[in-house]
Short mmCIF file of C-alpha atoms and ligand atoms in Angstrom, two decimals:
data_model
loop_
_atom_site.label_atom_id
_atom_site.label_comp_id
_atom_site.label_asym_id
_atom_site.label_seq_id
_atom_site.Cartn_x
_atom_site.Cartn_y
_atom_site.Cartn_z
CA UNK A 1 113.06 61.99 -100.93
CA UNK A 2 112.40 59.41 -98.27
CA UNK A 3 113.60 56.84 -100.70
CA UNK A 4 112.54 53.44 -99.35
CA UNK A 5 111.54 54.63 -96.04
CA UNK A 6 108.03 53.29 -96.74
CA UNK A 7 109.48 49.90 -97.44
CA UNK A 8 111.33 49.78 -94.09
CA UNK A 9 108.04 50.90 -92.41
CA UNK A 10 106.37 48.14 -94.56
CA UNK A 11 103.56 50.65 -95.42
CA UNK A 12 100.55 49.77 -97.58
CA UNK A 13 98.34 52.37 -98.72
CA UNK A 14 94.96 52.72 -100.63
CA UNK A 15 95.41 56.03 -102.52
CA UNK A 16 91.85 57.27 -102.97
CA UNK A 17 91.46 60.09 -105.80
CA UNK A 18 88.30 62.31 -105.90
CA UNK A 19 87.23 64.66 -108.54
CA UNK A 20 89.00 67.87 -108.57
CA UNK A 21 91.68 69.66 -110.54
CA UNK A 22 94.22 68.75 -107.98
CA UNK A 23 93.86 65.02 -109.15
CA UNK A 24 96.60 65.74 -111.64
CA UNK A 25 98.96 66.21 -108.52
CA UNK A 26 97.86 62.73 -107.29
CA UNK A 27 100.16 61.36 -110.07
CA UNK A 28 103.20 62.80 -108.78
CA UNK A 29 102.08 61.73 -105.20
CA UNK A 30 101.59 58.23 -106.32
CA UNK A 31 105.18 58.35 -108.03
CA UNK A 32 106.67 59.43 -104.84
CA UNK A 33 104.92 57.21 -102.62
CA UNK A 34 106.02 54.14 -104.87
CA UNK A 35 109.48 55.56 -104.93
CA UNK A 36 109.48 55.56 -101.13
CA UNK A 37 108.80 51.82 -101.15
CA UNK A 38 105.20 52.14 -100.22
CA UNK A 39 102.82 49.51 -101.58
CA UNK A 40 99.99 51.50 -103.16
CA UNK A 41 96.50 50.36 -104.43
CA UNK A 42 94.81 53.17 -106.21
CA UNK A 43 91.04 53.68 -105.95
CA UNK A 44 89.31 56.51 -108.03
CA UNK A 45 85.90 57.98 -108.05
CA UNK A 46 84.03 58.36 -111.23
CA UNK A 47 84.55 62.20 -111.16
CA UNK A 48 88.37 61.71 -110.55
CA UNK A 49 88.45 59.80 -113.99
CA UNK A 50 87.22 63.12 -115.64
CA UNK A 51 90.45 64.74 -114.48
CA UNK A 52 93.20 61.97 -114.67
CA UNK A 53 92.71 58.51 -116.36
CA UNK A 54 93.01 55.21 -114.39
CA UNK A 55 95.55 54.15 -117.05
CA UNK A 56 98.02 56.76 -116.00
CA UNK A 57 97.67 55.73 -112.14
CA UNK A 58 97.99 52.05 -113.24
CA UNK A 59 101.09 52.74 -115.17
CA UNK A 60 102.67 54.55 -112.07
CA UNK A 61 101.42 52.10 -109.48
CA UNK A 62 102.02 48.90 -111.60
CA UNK A 63 98.66 47.64 -110.51
CA UNK A 64 95.13 47.78 -111.81
CA UNK A 65 93.17 50.72 -110.56
CA UNK A 66 89.60 50.12 -109.07
CA UNK A 67 86.81 52.36 -109.97
CA UNK A 68 83.75 50.39 -109.30
CA UNK A 69 82.00 48.36 -106.61
CA UNK A 70 81.05 45.86 -109.13
CA UNK A 71 84.61 44.72 -110.13
CA UNK A 72 84.59 41.06 -110.40
CA UNK A 73 88.37 40.70 -110.29
CA UNK A 74 88.49 40.94 -106.43
CA UNK A 75 88.63 37.31 -105.16
CA UNK A 76 85.68 37.29 -102.71
CA UNK A 77 83.71 39.85 -104.90
CA UNK A 78 83.85 42.27 -101.98
CA UNK A 79 86.36 45.06 -102.88
CA UNK A 80 84.81 47.41 -100.26
CA UNK A 81 86.09 45.06 -97.49
CA UNK A 82 89.17 43.35 -99.12
CA UNK A 83 91.08 46.55 -100.40
CA UNK A 84 91.30 48.22 -96.91
CA UNK A 85 91.90 45.06 -95.24
CA UNK A 86 95.26 44.87 -96.91
CA UNK A 87 96.08 48.51 -96.10
CA UNK A 88 97.65 50.44 -93.13
CA UNK A 89 95.92 53.47 -94.33
CA UNK A 90 93.53 55.11 -96.86
CA UNK A 91 94.89 58.41 -98.02
CA UNK A 92 92.29 60.53 -99.95
CA UNK A 93 94.13 63.03 -102.05
CA UNK A 94 92.61 65.13 -103.34
CA UNK A 95 89.64 65.00 -101.09
CA UNK A 96 86.89 67.24 -102.69
CA UNK A 97 84.27 69.10 -100.51
CA UNK A 98 81.55 66.84 -101.65
CA UNK A 99 83.64 63.61 -100.54
CA UNK A 100 84.39 65.26 -97.10
CA UNK A 101 80.67 65.77 -96.65
CA UNK A 102 80.15 62.01 -97.66
CA UNK A 103 82.64 60.99 -95.08
CA UNK A 104 80.86 62.98 -92.35
CA UNK A 105 77.53 61.22 -93.05
CA UNK A 106 78.95 57.76 -93.65
CA UNK A 107 77.58 57.60 -96.97
CA UNK A 108 78.75 54.64 -99.10
CA UNK A 109 77.36 55.09 -102.65
CA UNK A 110 80.55 54.20 -104.59
CA UNK A 111 83.65 52.20 -104.18
CA UNK A 112 85.88 54.67 -102.37
CA UNK A 113 83.21 55.93 -99.85
CA UNK A 114 82.16 52.36 -99.03
CA UNK A 115 85.76 51.49 -98.51
CA UNK A 116 86.23 54.37 -95.95
CA UNK A 117 83.09 53.39 -94.13
CA UNK A 118 84.09 49.71 -94.18
CA UNK A 119 87.80 50.37 -93.20
CA UNK A 120 89.69 49.07 -90.19
CA UNK A 121 92.72 51.35 -90.70
CA UNK A 122 93.62 54.90 -90.44
CA UNK A 123 92.09 57.53 -92.81
CA UNK A 124 94.11 60.33 -94.01
CA UNK A 125 92.53 63.16 -95.75
CA UNK A 126 94.19 65.86 -98.13
CA UNK A 127 91.37 68.50 -98.91
CA UNK A 128 91.50 70.25 -102.19
CA UNK A 129 89.05 72.81 -103.29
CA UNK A 130 88.16 76.43 -104.16
CA UNK A 131 89.03 78.84 -101.20
CA UNK A 132 85.22 79.88 -100.87
CA UNK A 133 84.24 76.21 -100.77
CA UNK A 134 86.93 75.59 -98.00
CA UNK A 135 85.88 78.54 -96.00
CA UNK A 136 82.20 77.75 -96.19
CA UNK A 137 80.83 77.03 -92.70
CA UNK A 138 79.36 73.82 -93.98
CA UNK A 139 82.92 72.62 -95.06
CA UNK A 140 84.56 73.98 -91.74
CA UNK A 141 81.84 72.06 -89.68
CA UNK A 142 82.33 68.82 -91.82
CA UNK A 143 86.23 68.91 -91.28
CA UNK A 144 85.81 69.54 -87.54
CA UNK A 145 83.51 66.51 -87.44
CA UNK A 146 86.12 64.35 -89.25
CA UNK A 147 88.88 65.47 -86.83
CA UNK A 148 86.46 64.62 -84.02
CA UNK A 149 86.15 61.33 -85.63
CA UNK A 150 89.79 60.66 -85.29
CA UNK A 151 90.36 61.30 -89.13
CA UNK A 152 93.77 62.97 -90.05
CA UNK A 153 93.47 66.06 -92.15
CA UNK A 154 96.62 67.00 -94.10
CA UNK A 155 96.44 70.69 -95.20
CA UNK A 156 95.12 72.25 -97.23
CA UNK A 157 97.72 74.69 -98.31
CA UNK A 158 97.53 78.30 -99.35
CA UNK A 159 98.33 79.84 -102.62
CA UNK A 160 97.18 80.38 -106.27
CA UNK A 161 94.12 78.22 -107.21
CA UNK A 162 93.12 76.95 -110.50
CA UNK A 163 90.05 79.20 -110.64
CA UNK A 164 92.56 82.15 -110.37
CA UNK A 165 91.79 82.99 -106.80
CA UNK A 166 94.40 83.06 -104.08
CA UNK A 167 93.89 81.59 -100.59
CA UNK A 168 93.49 78.30 -98.57
CA UNK A 169 92.16 75.30 -100.26
CA UNK A 170 95.10 73.94 -102.48
CA UNK A 171 96.06 70.30 -102.05
CA UNK A 172 99.55 70.08 -100.21
CA UNK A 173 102.33 69.47 -102.45
CA UNK A 174 103.21 65.73 -103.14
CA UNK A 175 106.53 65.80 -101.22
CA UNK A 176 104.89 67.27 -98.15
CA UNK A 177 102.12 64.67 -98.19
CA UNK A 178 104.67 61.92 -98.48
CA UNK A 179 106.40 63.29 -95.46
CA UNK A 180 103.23 63.52 -93.40
CA UNK A 181 102.29 59.99 -94.25
CA UNK A 182 105.76 58.52 -93.08
CA UNK A 183 105.69 60.74 -90.13
CA UNK A 184 102.18 59.32 -89.20
CA UNK A 185 103.69 55.86 -89.29
CA UNK A 186 106.93 56.32 -87.66
CA UNK A 187 107.10 54.88 -83.99
CA UNK A 188 107.37 57.92 -81.78
CA UNK A 189 110.42 56.45 -79.84
CA UNK A 190 111.81 59.97 -79.12
CA UNK A 191 108.69 61.56 -77.58
CA UNK A 192 109.39 64.00 -75.02
CA UNK A 193 113.12 64.26 -76.04
CA UNK A 194 114.71 67.39 -77.03
CA UNK A 195 117.20 66.88 -79.78
CA UNK A 196 120.04 69.52 -81.04
CA UNK A 197 121.59 69.02 -84.46
CA UNK A 198 124.13 70.88 -86.49
CA UNK A 199 124.35 70.38 -90.20
CA UNK A 200 125.97 71.62 -93.30
CA UNK A 201 129.22 73.41 -94.04
CA UNK A 202 130.70 76.43 -92.23
CA UNK A 203 131.73 79.57 -94.07
CA UNK A 204 134.70 81.31 -92.84
CA UNK A 205 134.99 84.81 -94.51
CA UNK A 206 138.30 86.18 -95.71
CA UNK A 207 137.14 89.33 -97.24
CA UNK A 208 133.51 90.51 -98.20
CA UNK A 209 133.50 88.26 -101.32
CA UNK A 210 135.66 85.18 -100.37
CA UNK A 211 135.28 82.44 -97.87
CA UNK A 212 136.77 79.09 -96.71
CA UNK A 213 134.11 76.43 -96.79
CA UNK A 214 133.68 72.70 -97.70
CA UNK A 215 131.43 70.48 -99.77
CA UNK A 216 128.86 69.28 -96.95
CA UNK A 217 125.38 69.73 -98.46
CA UNK A 218 123.53 69.46 -95.11
CA UNK A 219 121.63 66.33 -96.45
CA UNK A 220 122.93 64.05 -93.62
CA UNK A 221 122.16 66.49 -90.85
CA UNK A 222 118.78 67.57 -92.15
CA UNK A 223 117.80 63.87 -92.60
CA UNK A 224 118.60 63.31 -88.98
CA UNK A 225 116.65 66.39 -87.93
CA UNK A 226 113.59 65.19 -89.94
CA UNK A 227 113.90 61.63 -88.56
CA UNK A 228 114.12 62.83 -85.02
CA UNK A 229 111.02 64.98 -85.62
CA UNK A 230 109.16 62.06 -87.10
CA UNK A 231 110.10 59.91 -84.06
CA UNK A 232 108.41 62.55 -81.77
CA UNK A 233 111.30 64.59 -80.63
CA UNK A 234 111.37 68.35 -80.28
CA UNK A 235 114.26 69.31 -82.58
CA UNK A 236 116.36 72.31 -83.00
CA UNK A 237 118.54 72.43 -86.21
CA UNK A 238 121.45 74.86 -86.30
CA UNK A 239 122.36 75.05 -90.03
CA UNK A 240 125.41 76.22 -91.58
CA UNK A 241 125.86 76.90 -95.25
CA UNK A 242 123.30 74.62 -97.26
CA UNK A 243 121.03 75.06 -100.19
CA UNK A 244 118.25 72.92 -98.54
CA UNK A 245 115.09 74.60 -97.47
CA UNK A 246 114.23 74.76 -93.82
CA UNK A 247 112.37 71.54 -92.82
CA UNK A 248 108.97 71.88 -91.46
CA UNK A 249 108.11 71.43 -87.68
CA UNK A 250 111.82 72.07 -86.84
CA UNK A 251 113.06 75.09 -84.99
CA UNK A 252 115.93 75.90 -87.44
CA UNK A 253 118.52 78.67 -87.00
CA UNK A 254 121.25 79.69 -89.18
CA UNK A 255 125.07 79.87 -88.00
CA UNK A 256 127.23 80.37 -90.93
CA UNK A 257 130.69 80.62 -89.22
CA UNK A 258 132.27 78.09 -86.95
CA UNK A 259 132.23 80.65 -84.15
CA UNK A 260 128.54 81.73 -84.78
CA UNK A 261 127.80 77.96 -84.73
CA UNK A 262 129.54 77.50 -81.38
CA UNK A 263 127.72 80.50 -79.87
CA UNK A 264 124.29 79.17 -80.91
CA UNK A 265 125.02 75.62 -79.76
CA UNK A 266 125.89 76.83 -76.34
CA UNK A 267 122.80 79.04 -76.23
CA UNK A 268 120.62 76.19 -77.32
CA UNK A 269 122.07 73.34 -75.19
CA UNK A 270 120.41 74.49 -72.12
CA UNK A 271 118.08 77.42 -73.11
CA UNK A 272 116.77 79.56 -70.29
CA UNK A 273 113.06 79.23 -71.21
CA UNK A 274 112.73 75.73 -72.34
CA UNK A 275 114.07 72.18 -71.49
CA UNK A 276 117.66 71.21 -71.94
CA UNK A 277 118.67 69.10 -74.82
CA UNK A 278 118.72 65.30 -74.24
CA UNK A 279 120.75 64.45 -77.38
CA UNK A 280 123.30 66.59 -79.36
CA UNK A 281 124.24 65.36 -82.76
CA UNK A 282 127.11 67.20 -84.35
CA UNK A 283 126.99 66.38 -88.13
CA UNK A 284 128.16 69.83 -89.44
CA UNK A 285 131.30 70.00 -91.17
CA UNK A 286 132.90 72.73 -88.97
CA UNK A 287 136.08 74.36 -90.15
CA UNK A 288 138.90 73.56 -87.80
CA UNK A 289 140.41 76.96 -88.82
CA UNK A 290 139.46 80.38 -89.88
CA UNK A 291 141.40 83.50 -91.07
CA UNK A 292 142.81 85.35 -88.21
CA UNK A 293 141.88 88.65 -89.88
CA UNK A 294 138.80 89.20 -92.07
CA UNK A 295 139.80 91.99 -94.44
CA UNK A 296 137.17 94.82 -94.51
CA UNK A 297 137.70 95.18 -98.32
CA UNK A 298 138.14 92.96 -101.32
CA UNK A 299 141.89 91.74 -101.35
CA UNK A 300 143.43 93.21 -104.54
CA UNK A 301 145.37 90.97 -106.91
CA UNK A 302 148.72 92.94 -106.39
CA UNK A 303 151.01 90.19 -105.24
CA UNK A 304 152.21 86.89 -106.88
CA UNK A 305 151.63 85.00 -103.54
CA UNK A 306 149.72 86.05 -100.56
CA UNK A 307 149.81 84.28 -97.01
CA UNK A 308 146.56 83.70 -95.20
CA UNK A 309 146.98 83.26 -91.38
CA UNK A 310 144.52 80.77 -89.75
CA UNK A 311 143.53 80.38 -86.20
CA UNK A 312 142.05 77.19 -84.69
CA UNK A 313 138.37 77.26 -83.92
CA UNK A 314 136.80 75.87 -80.88
CA UNK A 315 135.78 72.24 -81.24
CA UNK A 316 131.94 72.48 -80.54
CA UNK A 317 131.60 69.00 -79.86
CA UNK A 318 134.26 68.56 -77.26
CA UNK A 319 133.12 71.87 -75.58
CA UNK A 320 129.52 70.32 -75.22
CA UNK A 321 130.60 66.88 -74.21
CA UNK A 322 132.58 68.30 -71.16
CA UNK A 323 129.67 70.29 -69.99
CA UNK A 324 128.09 69.46 -66.66
CA UNK A 325 124.84 67.68 -67.44
CA UNK A 326 126.07 67.23 -70.98
CA UNK A 327 123.40 65.66 -73.31
CA UNK A 328 124.08 62.34 -75.03
CA UNK A 329 126.72 63.22 -77.71
CA UNK A 330 126.94 61.79 -81.09
CA UNK A 331 129.87 62.69 -83.17
CA UNK A 332 130.70 62.14 -86.96
CA UNK A 333 133.90 61.54 -88.30
CA UNK A 334 134.53 62.38 -91.94
CA UNK A 335 137.72 60.81 -93.09
CA UNK A 336 139.49 60.39 -96.50
CA UNK A 337 141.54 57.35 -95.34
CA UNK A 338 141.97 54.68 -92.41
CA UNK A 339 138.29 55.42 -91.71
CA UNK A 340 137.60 53.15 -88.67
CA UNK A 341 141.08 53.80 -87.03
CA UNK A 342 140.71 57.57 -87.15
CA UNK A 343 137.09 57.34 -86.10
CA UNK A 344 137.77 55.23 -83.06
CA UNK A 345 140.62 57.55 -82.06
CA UNK A 346 138.38 60.61 -82.48
CA UNK A 347 135.67 58.84 -80.39
CA UNK A 348 138.18 58.27 -77.60
CA UNK A 349 139.74 61.68 -77.77
CA UNK A 350 136.44 63.50 -77.62
CA UNK A 351 135.01 60.98 -75.15
CA UNK A 352 131.76 60.32 -77.19
CA UNK A 353 129.54 57.46 -76.27
CA UNK A 354 128.84 57.17 -80.17
CA UNK A 355 130.48 58.13 -83.33
CA UNK A 356 129.30 57.63 -86.86
CA UNK A 357 132.23 57.09 -89.24
CA UNK A 358 131.89 57.78 -92.98
CA UNK A 359 134.47 58.29 -95.95
CA UNK A 360 134.07 61.54 -97.48
CA UNK A 361 133.84 59.99 -100.87
CA UNK A 362 130.60 57.96 -99.57
CA UNK A 363 128.93 60.59 -97.62
CA UNK A 364 129.69 64.11 -98.63
CA UNK A 365 127.18 65.84 -101.04
CA UNK A 366 125.28 62.88 -102.15
CA UNK A 367 121.77 61.48 -101.35
CA UNK A 368 123.33 58.15 -99.92
CA UNK A 369 125.87 57.27 -97.27
CA UNK A 370 127.89 54.19 -96.04
CA UNK A 371 128.43 54.64 -92.33
CA UNK A 372 129.89 52.42 -89.49
CA UNK A 373 128.49 53.23 -85.83
CA UNK A 374 131.09 52.99 -83.12
CA UNK A 375 130.23 52.74 -79.62
CA UNK A 376 131.51 51.13 -76.35
CA UNK A 377 130.36 47.69 -77.63
CA UNK A 378 132.34 47.86 -80.99
CA UNK A 379 131.60 48.46 -84.54
CA UNK A 380 128.16 48.49 -86.20
CA UNK A 381 128.48 48.78 -89.94
CA UNK A 382 125.36 49.63 -91.78
CA UNK A 383 124.62 48.87 -95.36
CA UNK A 384 124.87 51.69 -97.96
CA UNK A 385 121.45 53.60 -97.98
CA UNK A 386 119.60 56.83 -98.65
CA UNK A 387 120.57 59.23 -95.98
CA UNK A 388 116.87 59.28 -94.83
CA UNK A 389 117.33 55.57 -93.90
CA UNK A 390 120.75 56.08 -92.42
CA UNK A 391 119.23 58.81 -90.31
CA UNK A 392 116.48 56.46 -88.81
CA UNK A 393 118.95 53.79 -88.16
CA UNK A 394 121.29 55.99 -86.29
CA UNK A 395 118.38 57.31 -84.17
CA UNK A 396 117.24 53.89 -83.43
CA UNK A 397 120.65 53.07 -82.34
CA UNK A 398 120.77 56.33 -80.02
CA UNK A 399 117.43 55.17 -78.77
CA UNK A 400 118.81 51.60 -77.69
CA UNK A 401 121.93 53.32 -76.09
CA UNK A 402 119.85 55.87 -74.04
CA UNK A 403 117.36 53.21 -73.10
CA UNK A 404 119.82 51.10 -71.31
O1 PMT B 501 126.11 67.32 -95.54
P1 PMT B 501 126.46 66.10 -96.34
O2 PMT B 501 126.70 66.51 -97.78
O3 PMT B 501 125.19 65.27 -96.17
O4 PMT B 501 127.64 65.41 -95.88
C1 PMT B 501 127.64 64.61 -94.65
C2 PMT B 501 129.01 64.62 -93.89
C3 PMT B 501 130.10 63.87 -94.71
C4 PMT B 501 129.37 66.22 -93.77
C5 PMT B 501 128.59 64.12 -92.41
O5 PMT B 501 128.23 62.81 -92.64
C6 PMT B 501 129.94 64.21 -91.47
O6 PMT B 501 130.79 63.36 -91.54
N1 PMT B 501 130.00 65.23 -90.62
C7 PMT B 501 131.25 65.66 -89.91
C8 PMT B 501 131.99 66.27 -90.53
C9 PMT B 501 133.26 66.62 -89.92
O7 PMT B 501 133.61 67.89 -89.63
O8 PMT B 501 133.95 65.56 -89.32
P2 PMT B 501 135.49 65.85 -88.45
O9 PMT B 501 135.83 64.49 -88.41
O10 PMT B 501 136.27 67.02 -89.17
O11 PMT B 501 134.81 66.30 -87.11
C10 PMT B 501 134.53 65.31 -85.93
C11 PMT B 501 133.26 65.84 -85.17
O12 PMT B 501 133.57 67.03 -84.45
C12 PMT B 501 132.12 66.07 -85.96
O13 PMT B 501 131.01 65.57 -85.28
C13 PMT B 501 132.19 67.68 -86.16
O14 PMT B 501 130.82 68.21 -86.33
C14 PMT B 501 132.58 68.03 -84.93
N2 PMT B 501 133.40 69.29 -84.97
C15 PMT B 501 134.48 69.47 -85.57
C16 PMT B 501 135.17 70.62 -85.62
C17 PMT B 501 134.77 71.61 -84.75
N3 PMT B 501 135.41 72.79 -84.78
N4 PMT B 501 133.71 71.52 -83.93
C18 PMT B 501 133.07 70.41 -84.16
O15 PMT B 501 131.97 70.27 -83.47
#
């Protein structure tokens, strides 16, 4: 997830680990941060070292881990200043109730708390504690104070706790924290914009058990929805068939057939009670044809051959682009040959300001894609990359076009 997005953002983090059972989750968090291309320096409190070893974190980050104020290996002998000067943020995960209390009072009795007090960068805090400790008025007061001080609180989540109780207090999952970190640092170029995206495959029923579908996984469309959200847009995602979970912070609606998707797109393009969409991105692999008749009962195996009669579906994108006050429309072209030629023809035929051309072999199903953006100015090939990166590139291009 978010592979190399941190590198693109040029992010440098101090990951501060405090004492709590959730410290074991910090190892997975570190692995994901590093995989995302984020430069991470780990700092651990003494109690954190009771739960997970600095050696594990050193192996995962590829750097020495700092645990003491008196570490002579920092060049000027001032780790409390030096470490945060190099960082865009300090992320405390897990943050114990005790450490949160320390932050409130500006205490500085170990390396991590001193680093937080001496920082000139963002502070992101992911609390993790027993639910009673979380609900205690003292902790609630402390968290409110941290928020008032401009410190970002990520979570906690709810669920089963190490002590056996169930409730609020669990540290957010590593993937969710990674996503919150990258969102925090993504420039909000699409703030105030409403973006509608379709994603995934459509499913055209033949009878109650069989359907016509395709191999779209939804990854490209979901990545675009998440990137638009991270860039500050209000996003509506109309999802066809896809195994992916609904992304957080996005209004996600399911539409399995091409017809259902058409109806939902039209309802959401200029909804009665909220703002009209500014941008429509049609990523879904919508069936061009569906069975003329959906059988009520399972078709029996009586004949050697059977014939399915198909009718053409409405072209959703073409319908949207011709609406009065149409949003800025982005189409995709999935081709198996003559990519650029077919995509250019599709763009002109559908009267699109921008089309994203990809070969089925490059884009369908996998985590990566190789695309060429085609607009009035010509062709803009992008290097092969994770769909998360491609999504950001596409939206930056859209931003440039709509800002003209
Ligand atoms: O989901 P993934 O596994 O990540 O794969 C991503 C993808 C390959 C599906 C994606 O990158 C992609 O190319 N999506 C468009 C697939 C497609 O249907 O292409 P097309 O060339 O057939 O259609 C052209 C455009 O018209 C598309 O924007 C499509 O959404 C739209 N269309 C097509 C038919 C139809 N009835 N209504 C439409 O709106």
